[in-house]
PDB file of C-alpha atoms in Angstrom:
ATOM      1  CA  MET A 671    -106.184 162.268  71.813  1.00  0.00           C
ATOM      2  CA  ASN A 672    -107.391 158.516  72.027  1.00  0.00           C
ATOM      3  CA  MET A 673    -108.149 156.332  73.818  1.00  0.00           C
ATOM      4  CA  THR A 674    -106.052 153.385  74.718  1.00  0.00           C
ATOM      5  CA  PRO A 675    -108.498 150.102  76.383  1.00  0.00           C
ATOM      6  CA  MET A 676    -106.779 150.655  79.884  1.00  0.00           C
ATOM      7  CA  ILE A 677    -107.648 154.158  79.953  1.00  0.00           C
ATOM      8  CA  GLU A 678    -110.358 153.849  78.838  1.00  0.00           C
ATOM      9  CA  THR A 679    -111.922 151.642  81.955  1.00  0.00           C
ATOM     10  CA  PHE A 680    -110.110 154.353  83.753  1.00  0.00           C
ATOM     11  CA  VAL A 681    -112.257 157.167  82.911  1.00  0.00           C
ATOM     12  CA  MET A 682    -115.390 155.614  82.632  1.00  0.00           C
ATOM     13  CA  HIS A 683    -115.007 153.915  86.760  1.00  0.00           C
ATOM     14  CA  PHE A 684    -114.123 156.125  87.484  1.00  0.00           C
ATOM     15  CA  GLY A 685    -116.817 158.929  86.099  1.00  0.00           C
ATOM     16  CA  GLU A 686    -119.448 156.445  87.707  1.00  0.00           C
ATOM     17  CA  MET A 687    -116.699 156.816  91.151  1.00  0.00           C
ATOM     18  CA  GLY A 688    -117.671 161.237  90.494  1.00  0.00           C
ATOM     19  CA  SER A 689    -121.256 160.145  90.692  1.00  0.00           C
ATOM     20  CA  ARG A 690    -120.949 158.723  94.054  1.00  0.00           C
ATOM     21  CA  TRP A 691    -118.202 161.817  95.166  1.00  0.00           C
ATOM     22  CA  GLY A 692    -121.355 164.301  94.460  1.00  0.00           C
ATOM     23  CA  PHE A 693    -120.652 165.166  90.353  1.00  0.00           C
ATOM     24  CA  ASN A 694    -122.358 163.574  87.745  1.00  0.00           C
ATOM     25  CA  ARG A 695    -121.079 161.009  85.447  1.00  0.00           C
ATOM     26  CA  THR A 696    -119.718 162.812  83.028  1.00  0.00           C
ATOM     27  CA  VAL A 697    -117.255 165.391  85.004  1.00  0.00           C
ATOM     28  CA  GLY A 698    -116.108 162.983  86.736  1.00  0.00           C
ATOM     29  CA  GLN A 699    -114.946 161.715  83.374  1.00  0.00           C
ATOM     30  CA  MET A 700    -113.787 164.928  82.019  1.00  0.00           C
ATOM     31  CA  TYR A 701    -111.043 165.025  85.805  1.00  0.00           C
ATOM     32  CA  ALA A 702    -110.032 161.336  85.228  1.00  0.00           C
ATOM     33  CA  LEU A 703    -108.990 161.504  81.664  1.00  0.00           C
ATOM     34  CA  LEU A 704    -107.142 164.894  82.859  1.00  0.00           C
ATOM     35  CA  VAL A 705    -105.542 163.674  85.494  1.00  0.00           C
ATOM     36  CA  ILE A 706    -104.168 160.252  83.385  1.00  0.00           C
ATOM     37  CA  THR A 707    -103.705 163.233  80.733  1.00  0.00           C
ATOM     38  CA  GLU A 708     -99.619 164.936  80.378  1.00  0.00           C
ATOM     39  CA  ASP A 709    -100.780 168.289  79.253  1.00  0.00           C
ATOM     40  CA  PRO A 710    -103.422 170.018  79.453  1.00  0.00           C
ATOM     41  CA  MET A 711    -106.713 169.875  77.325  1.00  0.00           C
ATOM     42  CA  SER A 712    -108.694 172.264  75.427  1.00  0.00           C
ATOM     43  CA  ALA A 713    -112.202 172.088  76.323  1.00  0.00           C
ATOM     44  CA  ASN A 714    -112.782 170.376  72.466  1.00  0.00           C
ATOM     45  CA  GLU A 715    -109.739 167.769  72.861  1.00  0.00           C
ATOM     46  CA  ILE A 716    -112.302 166.514  76.153  1.00  0.00           C
ATOM     47  CA  ALA A 717    -115.354 167.148  74.300  1.00  0.00           C
ATOM     48  CA  GLU A 718    -113.485 164.502  71.150  1.00  0.00           C
ATOM     49  CA  THR A 719    -112.165 162.607  73.462  1.00  0.00           C
ATOM     50  CA  LEU A 720    -114.876 162.056  75.977  1.00  0.00           C
ATOM     51  CA  SER A 721    -118.023 162.889  72.141  1.00  0.00           C
ATOM     52  CA  ILE A 722    -119.383 164.663  74.624  1.00  0.00           C
ATOM     53  CA  SER A 723    -121.050 167.643  73.082  1.00  0.00           C
ATOM     54  CA  ARG A 724    -118.939 170.648  73.332  1.00  0.00           C
ATOM     55  CA  GLY A 725    -121.488 172.618  76.124  1.00  0.00           C
ATOM     56  CA  ASN A 726    -121.714 169.841  77.926  1.00  0.00           C
ATOM     57  CA  VAL A 727    -117.890 169.479  78.415  1.00  0.00           C
ATOM     58  CA  SER A 728    -118.031 173.789  79.029  1.00  0.00           C
ATOM     59  CA  MET A 729    -119.940 173.521  82.184  1.00  0.00           C
ATOM     60  CA  GLY A 730    -119.409 170.682  83.614  1.00  0.00           C
ATOM     61  CA  LEU A 731    -115.339 172.357  83.476  1.00  0.00           C
ATOM     62  CA  LYS A 732    -116.947 174.776  85.195  1.00  0.00           C
ATOM     63  CA  GLU A 733    -117.681 172.200  88.032  1.00  0.00           C
ATOM     64  CA  LEU A 734    -115.047 171.399  87.597  1.00  0.00           C
ATOM     65  CA  GLN A 735    -112.698 174.313  88.334  1.00  0.00           C
ATOM     66  CA  SER A 736    -115.599 175.249  91.265  1.00  0.00           C
ATOM     67  CA  TRP A 737    -113.969 172.272  93.443  1.00  0.00           C
ATOM     68  CA  ARG A 738    -110.604 174.301  92.517  1.00  0.00           C
ATOM     69  CA  LEU A 739    -109.865 170.480  91.439  1.00  0.00           C
ATOM     70  CA  ILE A 740    -108.706 171.806  87.440  1.00  0.00           C
ATOM     71  CA  GLN A 741    -106.650 174.949  86.706  1.00  0.00           C
ATOM     72  CA  MET A 742    -107.268 176.892  82.823  1.00  0.00           C
ATOM     73  CA  HIS A 743    -103.837 177.348  81.380  1.00  0.00           C
ATOM     74  CA  HIS A 744    -103.137 180.213  77.942  1.00  0.00           C
ATOM     75  CA  LYS A 745    -100.010 178.972  75.057  1.00  0.00           C
ATOM     76  CA  ALA A 746     -98.475 181.505  74.212  1.00  0.00           C
ATOM     77  CA  GLY A 747     -99.904 182.430  70.446  1.00  0.00           C
ATOM     78  CA  ASP A 748    -103.118 180.253  71.608  1.00  0.00           C
ATOM     79  CA  ARG A 749    -106.140 182.138  72.349  1.00  0.00           C
ATOM     80  CA  LYS A 750    -107.421 178.418  73.230  1.00  0.00           C
ATOM     81  CA  GLU A 751    -107.952 177.872  76.981  1.00  0.00           C
ATOM     82  CA  TYR A 752    -106.482 174.761  78.605  1.00  0.00           C
ATOM     83  CA  PHE A 753    -107.318 173.413  81.469  1.00  0.00           C
ATOM     84  CA  GLN A 754    -105.072 170.393  83.812  1.00  0.00           C
ATOM     85  CA  THR A 755    -105.897 169.090  87.199  1.00  0.00           C
ATOM     86  CA  ASN A 756    -104.596 171.797  90.348  1.00  0.00           C
ATOM     87  CA  GLY A 757    -102.554 169.208  92.344  1.00  0.00           C
ATOM     88  CA  SER A 758    -101.353 166.185  93.653  1.00  0.00           C
ATOM     89  CA  ILE A 759    -103.714 163.384  93.808  1.00  0.00           C
ATOM     90  CA  TRP A 760    -103.763 164.481  97.453  1.00  0.00           C
ATOM     91  CA  ASP A 761    -105.123 167.752  96.530  1.00  0.00           C
ATOM     92  CA  MET A 762    -107.889 167.139  94.326  1.00  0.00           C
ATOM     93  CA  ALA A 763    -108.528 163.769  97.728  1.00  0.00           C
ATOM     94  CA  ASN A 764    -109.179 167.470 100.088  1.00  0.00           C
ATOM     95  CA  ARG A 765    -110.916 169.340  97.765  1.00  0.00           C
ATOM     96  CA  VAL A 766    -114.028 166.562  97.782  1.00  0.00           C
ATOM     97  CA  PHE A 767    -113.541 165.520 100.662  1.00  0.00           C
ATOM     98  CA  GLU A 768    -113.736 169.760 101.660  1.00  0.00           C
ATOM     99  CA  GLU A 769    -116.828 170.738  99.819  1.00  0.00           C
ATOM    100  CA  ARG A 770    -118.573 167.178 100.632  1.00  0.00           C
ATOM    101  CA  ARG A 771    -118.648 168.217 104.194  1.00  0.00           C
ATOM    102  CA  LYS A 772    -119.655 171.417 102.878  1.00  0.00           C
ATOM    103  CA  ARG A 773    -122.585 170.050 100.761  1.00  0.00           C
ATOM    104  CA  GLU A 774    -123.362 167.521 103.699  1.00  0.00           C
ATOM    105  CA  MET A 775    -122.108 167.129 107.165  1.00  0.00           C
ATOM    106  CA  ASP A 776    -122.322 170.927 107.653  1.00  0.00           C
ATOM    107  CA  PRO A 777    -126.182 171.077 107.319  1.00  0.00           C
ATOM    108  CA  THR A 778    -126.790 168.340 109.430  1.00  0.00           C
ATOM    109  CA  LEU A 779    -124.792 169.209 111.943  1.00  0.00           C
ATOM    110  CA  SER A 780    -126.617 173.098 110.970  1.00  0.00           C
ATOM    111  CA  LEU A 781    -129.850 171.451 111.165  1.00  0.00           C
ATOM    112  CA  LEU A 782    -129.073 168.781 114.141  1.00  0.00           C
ATOM    113  CA  ARG A 783    -127.640 171.724 116.427  1.00  0.00           C
ATOM    114  CA  ASP A 784    -130.999 173.910 115.942  1.00  0.00           C
ATOM    115  CA  ILE A 785    -133.195 170.398 116.679  1.00  0.00           C
ATOM    116  CA  LEU A 786    -130.918 170.322 119.926  1.00  0.00           C
ATOM    117  CA  LEU A 787    -131.631 174.197 121.050  1.00  0.00           C
ATOM    118  CA  ASP A 788    -135.009 172.909 121.672  1.00  0.00           C
ATOM    119  CA  THR A 789    -137.439 171.409 124.651  1.00  0.00           C
ATOM    120  CA  PRO A 790    -138.674 168.640 124.185  1.00  0.00           C
ATOM    121  CA  ALA A 791    -142.765 168.922 123.356  1.00  0.00           C
ATOM    122  CA  ASN A 792    -143.245 165.075 125.357  1.00  0.00           C
ATOM    123  CA  GLU A 793    -140.923 162.157 125.847  1.00  0.00           C
ATOM    124  CA  GLN A 794    -141.299 160.738 122.261  1.00  0.00           C
ATOM    125  CA  GLU A 795    -138.738 164.306 121.121  1.00  0.00           C
ATOM    126  CA  GLN A 796    -136.744 163.498 124.182  1.00  0.00           C
ATOM    127  CA  HIS A 797    -136.062 160.747 122.749  1.00  0.00           C
ATOM    128  CA  ALA A 798    -135.134 161.604 119.785  1.00  0.00           C
ATOM    129  CA  GLN A 799    -132.518 164.697 121.164  1.00  0.00           C
ATOM    130  CA  GLU A 800    -131.313 161.887 122.594  1.00  0.00           C
ATOM    131  CA  LYS A 801    -130.913 159.850 119.516  1.00  0.00           C
ATOM    132  CA  LEU A 802    -129.834 162.947 117.721  1.00  0.00           C
ATOM    133  CA  GLN A 803    -127.049 163.643 119.812  1.00  0.00           C
ATOM    134  CA  GLU A 804    -125.258 160.830 119.669  1.00  0.00           C
ATOM    135  CA  VAL A 805    -125.660 161.302 115.297  1.00  0.00           C
ATOM    136  CA  HIS A 806    -124.125 165.148 115.822  1.00  0.00           C
ATOM    137  CA  ASP A 807    -121.533 163.963 118.398  1.00  0.00           C
ATOM    138  CA  LEU A 808    -120.353 161.055 116.069  1.00  0.00           C
ATOM    139  CA  LEU A 809    -120.600 163.590 112.545  1.00  0.00           C
ATOM    140  CA  GLU A 810    -118.547 166.482 114.626  1.00  0.00           C
ATOM    141  CA  GLY A 811    -116.036 164.116 115.919  1.00  0.00           C
ATOM    142  CA  ILE A 812    -115.786 162.689 111.669  1.00  0.00           C
ATOM    143  CA  THR A 813    -115.718 166.486 111.261  1.00  0.00           C
ATOM    144  CA  LYS A 814    -112.991 167.698 113.751  1.00  0.00           C
ATOM    145  CA  TRP A 815    -110.864 164.032 112.328  1.00  0.00           C
ATOM    146  CA  SER A 816    -110.707 164.610 108.898  1.00  0.00           C
ATOM    147  CA  SER A 817    -110.272 168.957 109.572  1.00  0.00           C
ATOM    148  CA  GLU A 818    -106.343 166.734 111.041  1.00  0.00           C
ATOM    149  CA  LEU A 819    -106.042 164.892 109.139  1.00  0.00           C
ATOM    150  CA  GLN A 820    -106.653 167.412 106.192  1.00  0.00           C
ATOM    151  CA  ARG A 821    -103.888 169.426 107.495  1.00  0.00           C
ATOM    152  CA  LEU A 822    -100.815 166.386 107.413  1.00  0.00           C
ATOM    153  CA  SER A 823     -98.558 166.783 104.851  1.00  0.00           C
ATOM    154  CA  PRO A 824     -99.559 163.744 101.967  1.00  0.00           C
ATOM    155  CA  GLU A 825     -96.168 161.826 103.473  1.00  0.00           C
ATOM    156  CA  LYS A 826     -97.662 161.878 107.184  1.00  0.00           C
ATOM    157  CA  LEU A 827    -100.805 160.700 105.762  1.00  0.00           C
ATOM    158  CA  ASP A 828     -99.275 158.155 103.308  1.00  0.00           C
ATOM    159  CA  ALA A 829     -97.929 156.294 106.683  1.00  0.00           C
ATOM    160  CA  LEU A 830    -100.649 156.652 108.623  1.00  0.00           C
ATOM    161  CA  MET A 831    -101.639 154.819 105.599  1.00  0.00           C
ATOM    162  CA  LYS A 832     -99.998 152.047 106.512  1.00  0.00           C
ATOM    163  CA  LEU A 833    -100.597 151.573 110.010  1.00  0.00           C
ATOM    164  CA  GLY A 834    -103.451 150.997 109.180  1.00  0.00           C
ATOM    165  CA  SER A 835    -104.814 147.766 111.001  1.00  0.00           C
ATOM    166  CA  GLY A 836    -101.677 148.159 113.331  1.00  0.00           C
ATOM    167  CA  VAL A 837    -103.130 151.842 114.886  1.00  0.00           C
ATOM    168  CA  GLY A 838    -106.805 149.170 115.719  1.00  0.00           C
ATOM    169  CA  LYS A 839    -103.852 146.330 117.601  1.00  0.00           C
ATOM    170  CA  VAL A 840    -102.588 149.486 119.389  1.00  0.00           C
ATOM    171  CA  LEU A 841    -105.707 150.744 121.000  1.00  0.00           C
ATOM    172  CA  ASN A 842    -107.240 146.436 121.678  1.00  0.00           C
ATOM    173  CA  MET A 843    -103.529 146.016 123.412  1.00  0.00           C
ATOM    174  CA  LYS A 844    -103.642 150.010 125.034  1.00  0.00           C
ATOM    175  CA  ASP A 845    -106.716 148.677 126.441  1.00  0.00           C
ATOM    176  CA  LYS A 846    -105.697 145.026 127.606  1.00  0.00           C
ATOM    177  CA  LEU A 847    -102.756 147.124 129.744  1.00  0.00           C
ATOM    178  CA  LEU A 848    -105.893 149.492 131.279  1.00  0.00           C
ATOM    179  CA  LYS A 849    -108.215 146.542 132.866  1.00  0.00           C
ATOM    180  CA  ARG A 850    -105.213 144.493 133.978  1.00  0.00           C
ATOM    181  CA  SER A 851    -104.207 147.882 136.277  1.00  0.00           C
ATOM    182  CA  ASN A 852    -108.386 147.493 137.385  1.00  0.00           C
ATOM    183  CA  GLU A 853    -107.818 144.301 138.014  1.00  0.00           C
TER     184      GLU A 853
END
């Protein structure tokens, strides 16, 4: 496959973003290429298109499979393995978030729970535990909220996102109404 400047710009940028999502630049580039390519690609085609080694592609494909972001296909009469994205862009976002939650949030919540079970030895530890409880509560709330979001259909998520700042306006209006009723 020959990448046009537009496609190359997207693939390179997605590689940089991938490193922020929890996988390396090359894996991000591979995934971006598969996202925008209509037909499944073989490992050799990916390596050739991105000018990376076949071994690097093999490792990247395994990582993308472990994240459940791609799936493998076979073509009749062809021994090669072909790869394409697994699901929609919404599915990808959910999987990336779920994997990051497992790798980052869950271990942190587990550590915080263990620390919060300990009896503080002094005032310094008491203060630290109070702050850690706040961190725990925030992360727990984010985890619960995101789990609820992941259960929504793409159509409902899209509608929710379109509400955008409207939600903040509704909450501000609610606060004003409650303030007036308490006066």
